[in-house]
Tab-separated table of C-alpha atoms in Angstrom:
chain	number	residue	atom	x	y	z
A	776	MET	CA	49.072	-31.093	-20.494
A	777	LYS	CA	49.379	-33.808	-17.911
A	778	LEU	CA	47.159	-36.870	-18.897
A	779	GLN	CA	45.372	-38.395	-15.849
A	780	LEU	CA	42.040	-39.861	-15.062
A	781	PRO	CA	39.423	-38.249	-12.724
A	782	ARG	CA	39.749	-39.400	-9.218
A	783	GLY	CA	38.084	-42.625	-8.450
A	784	MET	CA	37.732	-43.554	-12.169
A	785	ARG	CA	39.691	-46.309	-13.853
A	786	ASP	CA	40.792	-47.516	-17.353
A	787	PHE	CA	40.786	-51.335	-17.982
A	788	ALA	CA	43.487	-52.756	-20.371
A	789	PRO	CA	42.280	-55.765	-22.638
A	790	ALA	CA	43.183	-58.412	-20.183
A	791	GLU	CA	41.294	-57.148	-17.223
A	792	LYS	CA	38.330	-55.912	-19.437
A	793	LEU	CA	37.962	-59.449	-20.860
A	794	LEU	CA	37.945	-60.929	-17.489
A	795	ARG	CA	35.328	-58.494	-16.352
A	796	ASP	CA	33.354	-59.018	-19.351
A	797	GLY	CA	33.370	-62.839	-18.869
A	798	VAL	CA	32.075	-62.291	-15.329
A	799	LEU	CA	29.275	-60.037	-16.589
A	800	ALA	CA	28.398	-62.589	-19.283
A	801	THR	CA	28.105	-65.366	-16.581
A	802	LEU	CA	25.828	-63.143	-14.507
A	803	LYS	CA	23.680	-62.053	-17.359
A	804	ALA	CA	23.217	-65.506	-18.749
A	805	THR	CA	22.271	-66.869	-15.334
A	806	PHE	CA	19.884	-64.022	-14.701
A	807	GLU	CA	18.117	-64.922	-18.033
A	808	ARG	CA	18.060	-68.526	-17.197
A	809	TYR	CA	16.183	-67.803	-14.090
A	810	GLY	CA	13.485	-65.790	-15.925
A	811	PHE	CA	14.889	-62.167	-15.387
A	812	ASN	CA	14.524	-59.782	-18.346
A	813	PRO	CA	17.026	-56.878	-19.050
A	814	LEU	CA	16.281	-53.374	-18.091
A	815	GLU	CA	18.313	-50.439	-19.086
A	816	THR	CA	17.718	-46.850	-17.688
A	817	PRO	CA	19.710	-43.528	-18.343
A	818	ILE	CA	22.818	-42.999	-16.267
A	819	VAL	CA	21.419	-39.497	-15.852
A	820	GLU	CA	18.210	-38.952	-13.812
A	821	ARG	CA	16.354	-35.796	-12.862
A	822	TRP	CA	17.491	-34.586	-9.543
A	823	GLU	CA	13.961	-34.677	-7.989
A	824	THR	CA	13.983	-38.347	-8.680
A	825	LEU	CA	17.291	-39.043	-6.965
A	826	ALA	CA	16.414	-36.730	-4.137
A	827	ALA	CA	12.997	-38.206	-3.486
A	828	LYS	CA	12.051	-38.632	0.256
A	829	TYR	CA	12.290	-42.367	-0.070
A	830	GLY	CA	15.402	-42.592	-2.414
A	831	GLY	CA	18.789	-43.016	-1.248
A	832	GLY	CA	18.822	-40.578	1.708
A	833	GLU	CA	20.830	-37.521	2.664
A	834	GLU	CA	24.104	-39.335	3.091
A	835	ILE	CA	24.012	-40.748	-0.669
A	836	LEU	CA	22.771	-37.293	-1.937
A	837	LYS	CA	25.941	-35.941	-0.569
A	838	GLU	CA	27.870	-38.169	-2.885
A	839	THR	CA	25.781	-37.638	-5.837
A	840	TYR	CA	27.100	-35.859	-8.890
A	841	LYS	CA	24.858	-33.002	-9.665
A	842	LEU	CA	24.463	-31.369	-13.207
A	843	THR	CA	22.564	-28.695	-14.942
A	844	ASP	CA	21.488	-29.066	-18.594
A	845	GLN	CA	21.433	-26.275	-21.108
A	846	GLY	CA	17.836	-25.596	-20.248
A	847	GLY	CA	18.611	-24.991	-16.532
A	848	ARG	CA	17.095	-28.224	-15.246
A	849	GLN	CA	18.677	-29.935	-12.401
A	850	LEU	CA	20.096	-33.442	-13.095
A	851	GLY	CA	22.276	-36.061	-11.376
A	852	LEU	CA	24.327	-39.232	-12.176
A	853	ARG	CA	22.312	-42.197	-10.724
A	854	TYR	CA	24.015	-43.620	-7.394
A	855	ASP	CA	22.166	-46.927	-7.576
A	856	LEU	CA	19.892	-49.157	-9.745
A	857	THR	CA	16.980	-49.275	-7.297
A	858	THR	CA	15.889	-45.663	-7.667
A	859	PRO	CA	15.694	-46.063	-11.437
A	860	LEU	CA	13.730	-49.244	-11.014
A	861	ALA	CA	11.316	-47.507	-8.754
A	862	ARG	CA	10.843	-44.736	-11.250
A	863	PHE	CA	10.254	-47.053	-14.150
A	864	VAL	CA	7.684	-48.902	-12.291
A	865	GLY	CA	5.871	-45.665	-11.447
A	866	MET	CA	6.041	-44.613	-15.128
A	867	ASN	CA	4.721	-47.970	-16.537
A	868	PRO	CA	1.804	-48.977	-14.233
A	869	SER	CA	0.744	-51.314	-16.926
A	870	VAL	CA	3.689	-53.603	-16.643
A	871	LYS	CA	2.708	-57.161	-15.891
A	872	LYS	CA	3.448	-58.448	-12.227
A	873	PRO	CA	5.432	-59.935	-11.126
A	874	PHE	CA	8.082	-57.786	-13.078
A	875	LYS	CA	11.354	-59.624	-12.912
A	876	ARG	CA	14.199	-57.529	-14.246
A	877	TYR	CA	17.819	-57.553	-14.016
A	878	HIS	CA	20.072	-54.535	-14.610
A	879	VAL	CA	23.726	-54.480	-15.024
A	880	GLY	CA	25.122	-50.824	-15.262
A	881	LEU	CA	27.565	-48.061	-13.998
A	882	VAL	CA	26.586	-45.929	-11.093
A	883	TYR	CA	28.488	-43.043	-9.620
A	884	ARG	CA	29.237	-41.709	-5.980
A	885	ASP	CA	31.367	-38.897	-5.263
A	886	GLY	CA	32.453	-40.363	-1.913
A	887	PRO	CA	35.916	-40.849	-0.118
A	888	LEU	CA	38.352	-43.291	-1.808
A	889	LYS	CA	39.786	-46.317	-0.197
A	890	LYS	CA	40.916	-49.716	-1.316
A	891	GLY	CA	38.231	-51.500	-3.375
A	892	ARG	CA	36.063	-48.372	-3.376
A	893	TYR	CA	35.816	-46.249	-6.617
A	894	ARG	CA	33.456	-43.443	-7.776
A	895	GLU	CA	32.525	-45.154	-10.927
A	896	PHE	CA	31.468	-48.769	-10.510
A	897	TYR	CA	29.127	-51.515	-11.783
A	898	GLN	CA	25.987	-52.916	-9.835
A	899	CYS	CA	24.713	-56.026	-11.077
A	900	ASP	CA	21.117	-56.374	-9.653
A	901	VAL	CA	18.070	-58.708	-9.972
A	902	ASP	CA	14.803	-57.850	-8.605
A	903	THR	CA	11.270	-59.178	-8.500
A	904	VAL	CA	8.509	-56.543	-8.116
A	905	GLY	CA	5.038	-57.293	-7.334
A	906	SER	CA	5.302	-60.802	-5.492
A	907	ALA	CA	5.204	-61.386	-1.697
A	908	SER	CA	5.823	-64.988	-2.073
A	909	MET	CA	8.945	-66.603	-0.508
A	910	LEU	CA	9.445	-68.384	-3.920
A	911	ALA	CA	10.857	-65.132	-5.052
A	912	ASP	CA	13.312	-65.039	-1.989
A	913	ALA	CA	14.296	-68.546	-2.510
A	914	GLU	CA	14.978	-67.874	-6.156
A	915	CYS	CA	17.489	-65.205	-5.192
A	916	VAL	CA	19.381	-67.354	-2.980
A	917	LEU	CA	19.550	-70.353	-5.415
A	918	LEU	CA	20.466	-67.932	-8.182
A	919	ALA	CA	23.387	-66.738	-5.979
A	920	LEU	CA	24.603	-70.299	-5.434
A	921	ASP	CA	24.245	-70.985	-9.216
A	922	VAL	CA	26.368	-68.062	-10.204
A	923	PHE	CA	29.382	-68.655	-7.799
A	924	GLU	CA	29.383	-72.427	-8.650
A	925	GLN	CA	29.812	-71.402	-12.321
A	926	LEU	CA	32.547	-69.156	-11.232
A	927	GLY	CA	34.344	-71.834	-9.297
A	928	PHE	CA	33.844	-70.333	-5.762
A	929	ASP	CA	32.850	-72.269	-2.741
A	930	VAL	CA	30.368	-69.876	-0.853
A	931	GLU	CA	28.148	-69.591	2.074
A	932	VAL	CA	24.766	-67.631	1.920
A	933	ARG	CA	23.888	-66.173	5.374
A	934	VAL	CA	20.077	-65.821	5.631
A	935	ASN	CA	17.837	-63.993	8.209
A	936	ASN	CA	14.615	-61.947	8.523
A	937	ARG	CA	14.544	-58.328	9.695
A	938	ARG	CA	11.269	-58.895	11.385
A	939	LEU	CA	12.940	-61.486	13.641
A	940	LEU	CA	15.640	-58.854	14.499
A	941	PHE	CA	12.836	-56.431	15.723
A	942	ALA	CA	11.199	-59.103	17.579
A	943	LEU	CA	14.502	-59.599	19.514
A	944	ALA	CA	14.735	-55.871	20.167
A	945	LYS	CA	11.144	-55.855	21.586
A	946	ARG	CA	11.980	-58.923	23.814
A	947	PHE	CA	15.078	-57.328	25.124
A	948	LEU	CA	14.243	-53.537	25.102
A	949	GLY	CA	10.599	-53.893	26.066
A	950	THR	CA	8.735	-50.823	24.959
A	951	LYS	CA	11.827	-48.761	23.634
A	952	ASP	CA	11.316	-46.417	20.777
A	953	ASP	CA	12.045	-47.419	17.065
A	954	GLU	CA	15.325	-45.463	17.001
A	955	SER	CA	16.573	-47.541	20.089
A	956	ALA	CA	15.355	-50.689	18.468
A	957	LEU	CA	17.137	-49.757	15.207
A	958	GLY	CA	20.486	-49.119	17.182
A	959	PHE	CA	20.073	-52.570	18.955
A	960	VAL	CA	19.613	-54.212	15.589
A	961	LEU	CA	22.626	-52.484	13.888
A	962	SER	CA	24.781	-53.464	16.744
A	963	LEU	CA	23.753	-57.138	16.633
A	964	ASP	CA	24.411	-57.219	13.030
A	965	LYS	CA	28.110	-56.852	13.751
A	966	LEU	CA	28.186	-60.284	15.792
A	967	GLU	CA	29.841	-62.178	12.837
A	968	LYS	CA	32.449	-59.438	12.589
A	969	VAL	CA	33.326	-58.296	16.116
A	970	GLY	CA	32.276	-61.283	18.139
A	971	ARG	CA	30.114	-61.329	21.357
A	972	ASP	CA	32.504	-59.126	23.256
A	973	GLY	CA	32.465	-56.369	20.478
A	974	VAL	CA	28.720	-56.267	20.316
A	975	THR	CA	28.364	-56.317	24.053
A	976	LYS	CA	30.679	-53.267	24.281
A	977	GLU	CA	28.839	-51.487	21.692
A	978	LEU	CA	25.561	-52.102	23.364
A	979	ARG	CA	26.796	-51.061	26.721
A	980	GLU	CA	27.914	-47.747	25.176
A	981	LYS	CA	24.555	-47.238	23.691
A	982	GLY	CA	22.983	-47.678	27.176
A	983	PHE	CA	21.704	-51.215	27.087
A	984	ALA	CA	22.096	-52.708	30.503
A	985	GLN	CA	20.113	-55.940	30.207
A	986	ASP	CA	21.469	-59.347	30.946
A	987	LEU	CA	22.511	-60.584	27.437
A	988	ASP	CA	23.066	-64.233	28.126
A	989	GLU	CA	19.684	-65.255	26.906
A	990	LEU	CA	20.240	-62.950	23.716
A	991	TRP	CA	23.328	-64.973	22.987
A	992	SER	CA	21.516	-68.241	23.184
A	993	LEU	CA	19.009	-67.065	20.609
A	994	VAL	CA	21.330	-65.793	18.043
A	995	GLU	CA	24.547	-67.910	18.236
A	996	LEU	CA	22.853	-70.849	16.768
A	997	ASP	CA	24.954	-73.661	15.172
A	998	GLU	CA	22.199	-76.047	14.234
A	999	ALA	CA	19.669	-76.772	11.376
A	1000	PRO	CA	17.277	-73.929	10.735
A	1001	ARG	CA	14.259	-75.998	11.718
A	1002	ASP	CA	15.828	-76.567	15.196
A	1003	ALA	CA	16.856	-72.845	15.502
A	1004	LEU	CA	13.464	-71.755	14.609
A	1005	ALA	CA	11.708	-74.002	17.163
A	1006	ARG	CA	13.780	-72.323	19.961
A	1007	LEU	CA	13.105	-68.851	18.556
A	1008	ARG	CA	9.386	-69.612	18.387
A	1009	GLU	CA	9.331	-70.490	22.138
A	1010	ALA	CA	11.106	-67.361	23.178
A	1011	LEU	CA	9.651	-64.498	20.853
A	1012	ASP	CA	6.614	-63.027	19.531
A	1013	GLU	CA	5.622	-64.405	15.984
A	1014	SER	CA	3.066	-61.747	15.147
A	1015	GLY	CA	5.507	-60.015	12.811
A	1016	GLY	CA	5.315	-62.924	10.413
A	1017	TRP	CA	9.054	-63.761	10.623
A	1018	LEU	CA	8.429	-67.212	11.706
A	1019	GLN	CA	6.144	-68.100	8.854
A	1020	ASP	CA	8.395	-66.477	6.281
A	1021	LEU	CA	11.557	-68.221	7.365
A	1022	GLU	CA	9.857	-71.534	7.666
A	1023	ALA	CA	8.585	-71.194	4.199
A	1024	LEU	CA	11.843	-70.105	2.815
A	1025	PHE	CA	13.858	-72.943	4.332
A	1026	ALA	CA	11.325	-75.390	3.365
A	1027	LEU	CA	11.768	-74.152	-0.489
A	1028	LEU	CA	15.529	-74.312	-0.193
A	1029	GLY	CA	15.776	-77.720	1.246
A	1030	PRO	CA	18.840	-79.125	2.862
A	1031	GLN	CA	21.649	-76.807	1.693
A	1032	ARG	CA	25.117	-76.958	3.405
A	1033	ARG	CA	25.912	-73.802	1.668
A	1034	VAL	CA	23.020	-71.810	3.357
A	1035	ARG	CA	23.322	-70.870	7.017
A	1036	PHE	CA	20.650	-69.245	9.218
A	1037	VAL	CA	22.226	-66.236	10.961
A	1038	PRO	CA	19.604	-64.674	13.341
A	1039	SER	CA	22.056	-61.609	13.925
A	1040	LEU	CA	22.161	-60.667	10.248
A	1041	ALA	CA	20.444	-57.271	9.592
A	1042	ARG	CA	22.166	-55.585	6.483
A	1043	GLY	CA	22.644	-52.096	7.068
A	1044	LEU	CA	20.169	-50.374	4.796
A	1045	GLY	CA	17.082	-49.493	6.770
A	1046	TYR	CA	14.516	-50.009	3.818
A	1047	TYR	CA	14.743	-54.038	4.258
A	1048	THR	CA	11.516	-55.301	5.512
A	1049	GLY	CA	11.806	-59.055	5.712
A	1050	THR	CA	14.409	-61.558	4.205
A	1051	VAL	CA	17.964	-60.442	4.151
A	1052	PHE	CA	20.892	-62.419	2.720
A	1053	GLU	CA	24.801	-62.039	2.096
A	1054	VAL	CA	27.061	-64.166	0.239
A	1055	PHE	CA	30.648	-64.897	1.614
A	1056	MET	CA	33.534	-67.242	0.725
A	1057	ALA	CA	32.900	-70.261	2.675
A	1058	ASP	CA	36.632	-70.497	3.879
A	1059	GLY	CA	36.752	-66.825	5.164
A	1060	SER	CA	39.461	-66.100	2.624
A	1061	PHE	CA	37.813	-62.959	1.627
A	1062	HIS	CA	36.185	-60.793	4.319
A	1063	GLY	CA	33.707	-58.645	2.423
A	1064	ALA	CA	30.336	-59.759	0.890
A	1065	LEU	CA	30.334	-60.805	-2.732
A	1066	ALA	CA	26.590	-60.442	-3.064
A	1067	ALA	CA	23.755	-59.297	-0.835
A	1068	GLY	CA	20.138	-58.187	-0.811
A	1069	GLY	CA	16.745	-58.839	0.631
A	1070	ARG	CA	13.184	-58.052	0.655
A	1071	TYR	CA	11.847	-54.428	0.561
A	1072	ASP	CA	8.181	-54.316	0.426
A	1073	ASN	CA	7.713	-50.594	1.093
A	1074	LEU	CA	10.509	-48.793	-0.852
A	1075	ILE	CA	8.869	-48.646	-4.118
A	1076	GLY	CA	5.411	-47.881	-3.042
A	1077	ASP	CA	6.629	-45.184	-0.439
A	1078	PHE	CA	8.926	-43.765	-3.305
A	1079	LEU	CA	5.808	-43.531	-5.624
A	1080	GLY	CA	3.548	-42.296	-3.071
A	1081	ALA	CA	1.402	-45.277	-3.572
A	1082	LYS	CA	-1.637	-46.129	-1.202
A	1083	GLU	CA	-0.636	-49.799	-1.191
A	1084	PRO	CA	2.761	-51.326	-0.651
A	1085	VAL	CA	4.743	-52.768	-3.642
A	1086	PRO	CA	6.339	-56.043	-2.553
A	1087	ALA	CA	9.818	-56.499	-3.890
A	1088	VAL	CA	12.938	-58.602	-3.306
A	1089	GLY	CA	16.467	-58.549	-5.014
A	1090	ILE	CA	20.029	-59.396	-4.821
A	1091	SER	CA	23.023	-57.377	-6.216
A	1092	PHE	CA	26.457	-59.025	-7.126
A	1093	GLY	CA	29.540	-57.152	-6.409
A	1094	LEU	CA	31.584	-57.137	-9.632
A	1095	GLU	CA	34.804	-55.680	-8.029
A	1096	PRO	CA	35.352	-58.295	-5.207
A	1097	ILE	CA	34.570	-61.082	-7.825
A	1098	VAL	CA	37.078	-59.811	-10.099
A	1099	GLU	CA	39.855	-59.403	-7.485
A	1100	LEU	CA	39.258	-63.015	-6.472
A	1101	LEU	CA	39.585	-64.207	-9.906
A	1102	LYS	CA	42.753	-62.107	-10.364
A	1103	ALA	CA	44.155	-63.770	-7.209
A	1104	ARG	CA	43.515	-67.218	-8.599
A	1105	THR	CA	44.752	-66.408	-12.100
A	1106	PRO	CA	47.058	-63.190	-12.276
A	1107	LEU	CA	46.262	-60.844	-15.092
A	1108	ALA	CA	49.593	-61.750	-16.688
A	1109	ASP	CA	48.226	-65.252	-17.198
A	1110	GLN	CA	44.646	-63.934	-18.403
A	1111	PRO	CA	43.837	-63.816	-22.006
A	1112	LYS	CA	44.652	-60.373	-23.750
A	1113	THR	CA	42.665	-60.601	-26.948
A	1114	THR	CA	39.687	-62.310	-28.383
A	1115	VAL	CA	41.658	-63.109	-31.541
A	1116	ARG	CA	42.108	-66.807	-32.124
A	1117	ALA	CA	44.067	-66.792	-35.277
A	1118	TYR	CA	46.485	-64.291	-36.450
A	1119	LEU	CA	47.511	-64.339	-40.253
A	1120	VAL	CA	51.026	-63.441	-41.427
A	1121	PRO	CA	51.759	-62.688	-45.074
A	1122	VAL	CA	55.453	-63.669	-45.372
A	1123	VAL	CA	56.046	-61.529	-48.524
A	1124	PRO	CA	53.607	-58.654	-47.944
A	1125	ASP	CA	53.685	-57.541	-51.706
A	1126	GLN	CA	52.838	-61.062	-52.905
A	1127	THR	CA	50.735	-62.771	-50.087
A	1128	THR	CA	48.678	-59.911	-48.572
A	1129	ALA	CA	45.822	-60.591	-50.828
A	1130	GLY	CA	45.689	-64.172	-50.115
A	1131	CYS	CA	45.891	-63.512	-46.443
A	1132	PHE	CA	42.907	-61.115	-46.588
A	1133	GLU	CA	41.032	-63.746	-48.481
A	1134	MET	CA	41.765	-66.236	-45.724
A	1135	LEU	CA	40.816	-63.822	-43.133
A	1136	SER	CA	37.368	-63.204	-44.555
A	1137	LYS	CA	36.858	-66.762	-44.690
A	1138	LEU	CA	37.711	-67.357	-41.067
A	1139	ARG	CA	35.400	-64.368	-39.976
A	1140	ALA	CA	32.559	-65.585	-41.951
A	1141	ALA	CA	32.949	-68.979	-40.170
A	1142	GLY	CA	32.727	-67.265	-37.019
A	1143	VAL	CA	36.335	-67.390	-35.924
A	1144	HIS	CA	37.847	-64.360	-34.222
A	1145	ALA	CA	40.680	-63.602	-36.703
A	1146	ASP	CA	42.972	-60.721	-37.361
A	1147	MET	CA	46.165	-60.135	-39.707
A	1148	ASP	CA	49.480	-58.176	-39.918
A	1149	LEU	CA	48.647	-54.473	-40.864
A	1150	MET	CA	52.118	-53.177	-40.512
A	1151	GLY	CA	54.018	-54.963	-43.253
A	1152	ARG	CA	56.360	-56.588	-40.652
A	1153	GLY	CA	58.479	-59.810	-41.127
A	1154	PRO	CA	57.440	-63.168	-39.872
A	1155	SER	CA	59.685	-62.833	-36.712
A	1156	ALA	CA	58.100	-59.651	-35.572
A	1157	ASN	CA	54.583	-61.060	-36.238
A	1158	PHE	CA	55.240	-64.035	-34.328
A	1159	LYS	CA	56.485	-61.902	-31.314
A	1160	TYR	CA	53.272	-59.622	-31.735
A	1161	ALA	CA	51.107	-62.836	-31.667
A	1162	ASN	CA	53.028	-64.137	-28.452
A	1163	ALA	CA	52.579	-60.781	-26.721
A	1164	TYR	CA	48.730	-61.003	-26.954
A	1165	GLY	CA	48.530	-64.739	-26.358
A	1166	VAL	CA	46.928	-65.662	-29.684
A	1167	PRO	CA	46.546	-69.289	-29.829
A	1168	PHE	CA	47.107	-69.970	-33.609
A	1169	VAL	CA	49.131	-68.209	-36.219
A	1170	ILE	CA	48.505	-68.884	-39.953
A	1171	VAL	CA	51.502	-68.299	-42.245
A	1172	LEU	CA	51.057	-67.638	-45.917
A	1173	GLY	CA	54.194	-67.448	-48.124
A	1174	PRO	CA	54.607	-67.648	-51.844
A	1175	ASP	CA	54.924	-71.514	-51.815
A	1176	GLU	CA	51.765	-71.996	-49.783
A	1177	LEU	CA	49.881	-69.382	-51.870
A	1178	ALA	CA	50.953	-71.396	-54.981
A	1179	ALA	CA	49.626	-74.569	-53.643
A	1180	GLY	CA	46.400	-73.066	-52.254
A	1181	GLN	CA	47.490	-73.909	-48.747
A	1182	VAL	CA	48.555	-72.203	-45.466
A	1183	THR	CA	50.791	-73.292	-42.534
A	1184	LEU	CA	48.740	-73.317	-39.387
A	1185	LYS	CA	50.852	-73.187	-36.177
A	1186	ASP	CA	49.599	-74.029	-32.695
A	1187	MET	CA	51.359	-71.450	-30.573
A	1188	GLY	CA	50.953	-73.556	-27.402
A	1189	SER	CA	52.304	-76.874	-28.503
A	1190	GLY	CA	54.545	-75.478	-31.434
A	1191	GLU	CA	52.963	-78.096	-33.754
A	1192	GLU	CA	52.550	-76.988	-37.543
A	1193	ALA	CA	50.330	-78.295	-40.267
A	1194	ARG	CA	49.982	-77.567	-43.965
A	1195	LEU	CA	46.420	-77.240	-44.850
A	1196	GLY	CA	44.107	-76.023	-47.689
A	1197	PHE	CA	42.310	-72.793	-47.007
A	1198	ASP	CA	38.902	-74.587	-46.231
A	1199	GLU	CA	40.544	-77.224	-44.235
A	1200	ALA	CA	42.309	-74.671	-42.017
A	1201	VAL	CA	38.934	-72.908	-41.632
A	1202	ALA	CA	37.260	-76.217	-40.643
A	1203	ARG	CA	40.037	-77.062	-38.241
A	1204	LEU	CA	39.894	-73.647	-36.477
A	1205	THR	CA	36.085	-73.768	-36.480
A	1206	ALA	CA	36.177	-77.046	-34.720
A	1207	LEU	CA	38.474	-76.011	-31.940
């Protein structure tokens, strides 16, 4: 049998797994500091839930793994974490609002493979359900800035409001239908990527013949949000509420060099109803978004068939691009390959293994990640083993040390050695 993985799936050796887990730990700790609570849902959902009218849509369903259980029931692997959130809210109507949850979990899409795209991958989402306040939107932006500061990334958060885009569409298309307006919005969304000429070409191909000079004057704004909003206020219909929302949002965020108002930003997903935001490297060294999200006040209510909208806003962090950037900064060869801090070597296994095992128990009881030789190898082979995994400290126990109730503690980085009593060695490692 030829051993191989399913297409689009990956193994992660210890060095990369530890790196990924470190990112996830940072995300989870920050989410909880901002008042979000963990939610876990099954990887498998009923097919009717995944295929609901206001779920992921036909394109995603084409990529959804479909299963049948032994009872003949149709099931599927979840393709995102928003659909399970909507289902959970519907099944738990008594949950107190706002419901602030975070969910970090695997999702699956049987789609085409390309660089950076896999069929099994993590989504790392935070969402606030039940609040229409711009406080919730501002919290998403500030949380993102907090996360990336901890990871050591200089980022820029681009912010806009979908209702502003449709106000622009109304201004330049007149009474065109919703489909034309959406086409206009999605073309405009590419402005940061393809520039004015690229968007103009695409709009002309879609049949838009209007003079676009005024459009550029309204969306290519390199000025403070307050000044940009003042210009937009004079030119556009404010009845959609976009102006009040953006003014409230920027007032809450205050002066932020890392937050930029981008009136052309749309985000591709059609369910966004208000604020949208995307996070990029400030220096442009990575072209894709590291996190993105927005307000979707209709999705959950529509999904559940509710009579009233269920306001919600959230942001999702991309684990894969974050990890790739961290690997570029510090190659995997230089990343930790083990959680072990101290490795114990019984010099004469027949005589000192029991003493090593006693020392091992003391270290673990004190909270030190520790391991010892299980193979009966000599000291040289054990030092090579510890070096291969990058273990920072090795503890050597020979007959002389055992007789004196001591061990030799070696710092593998500096090469320094010290003879210490058992409890003294434990205290030294605990303090590091």
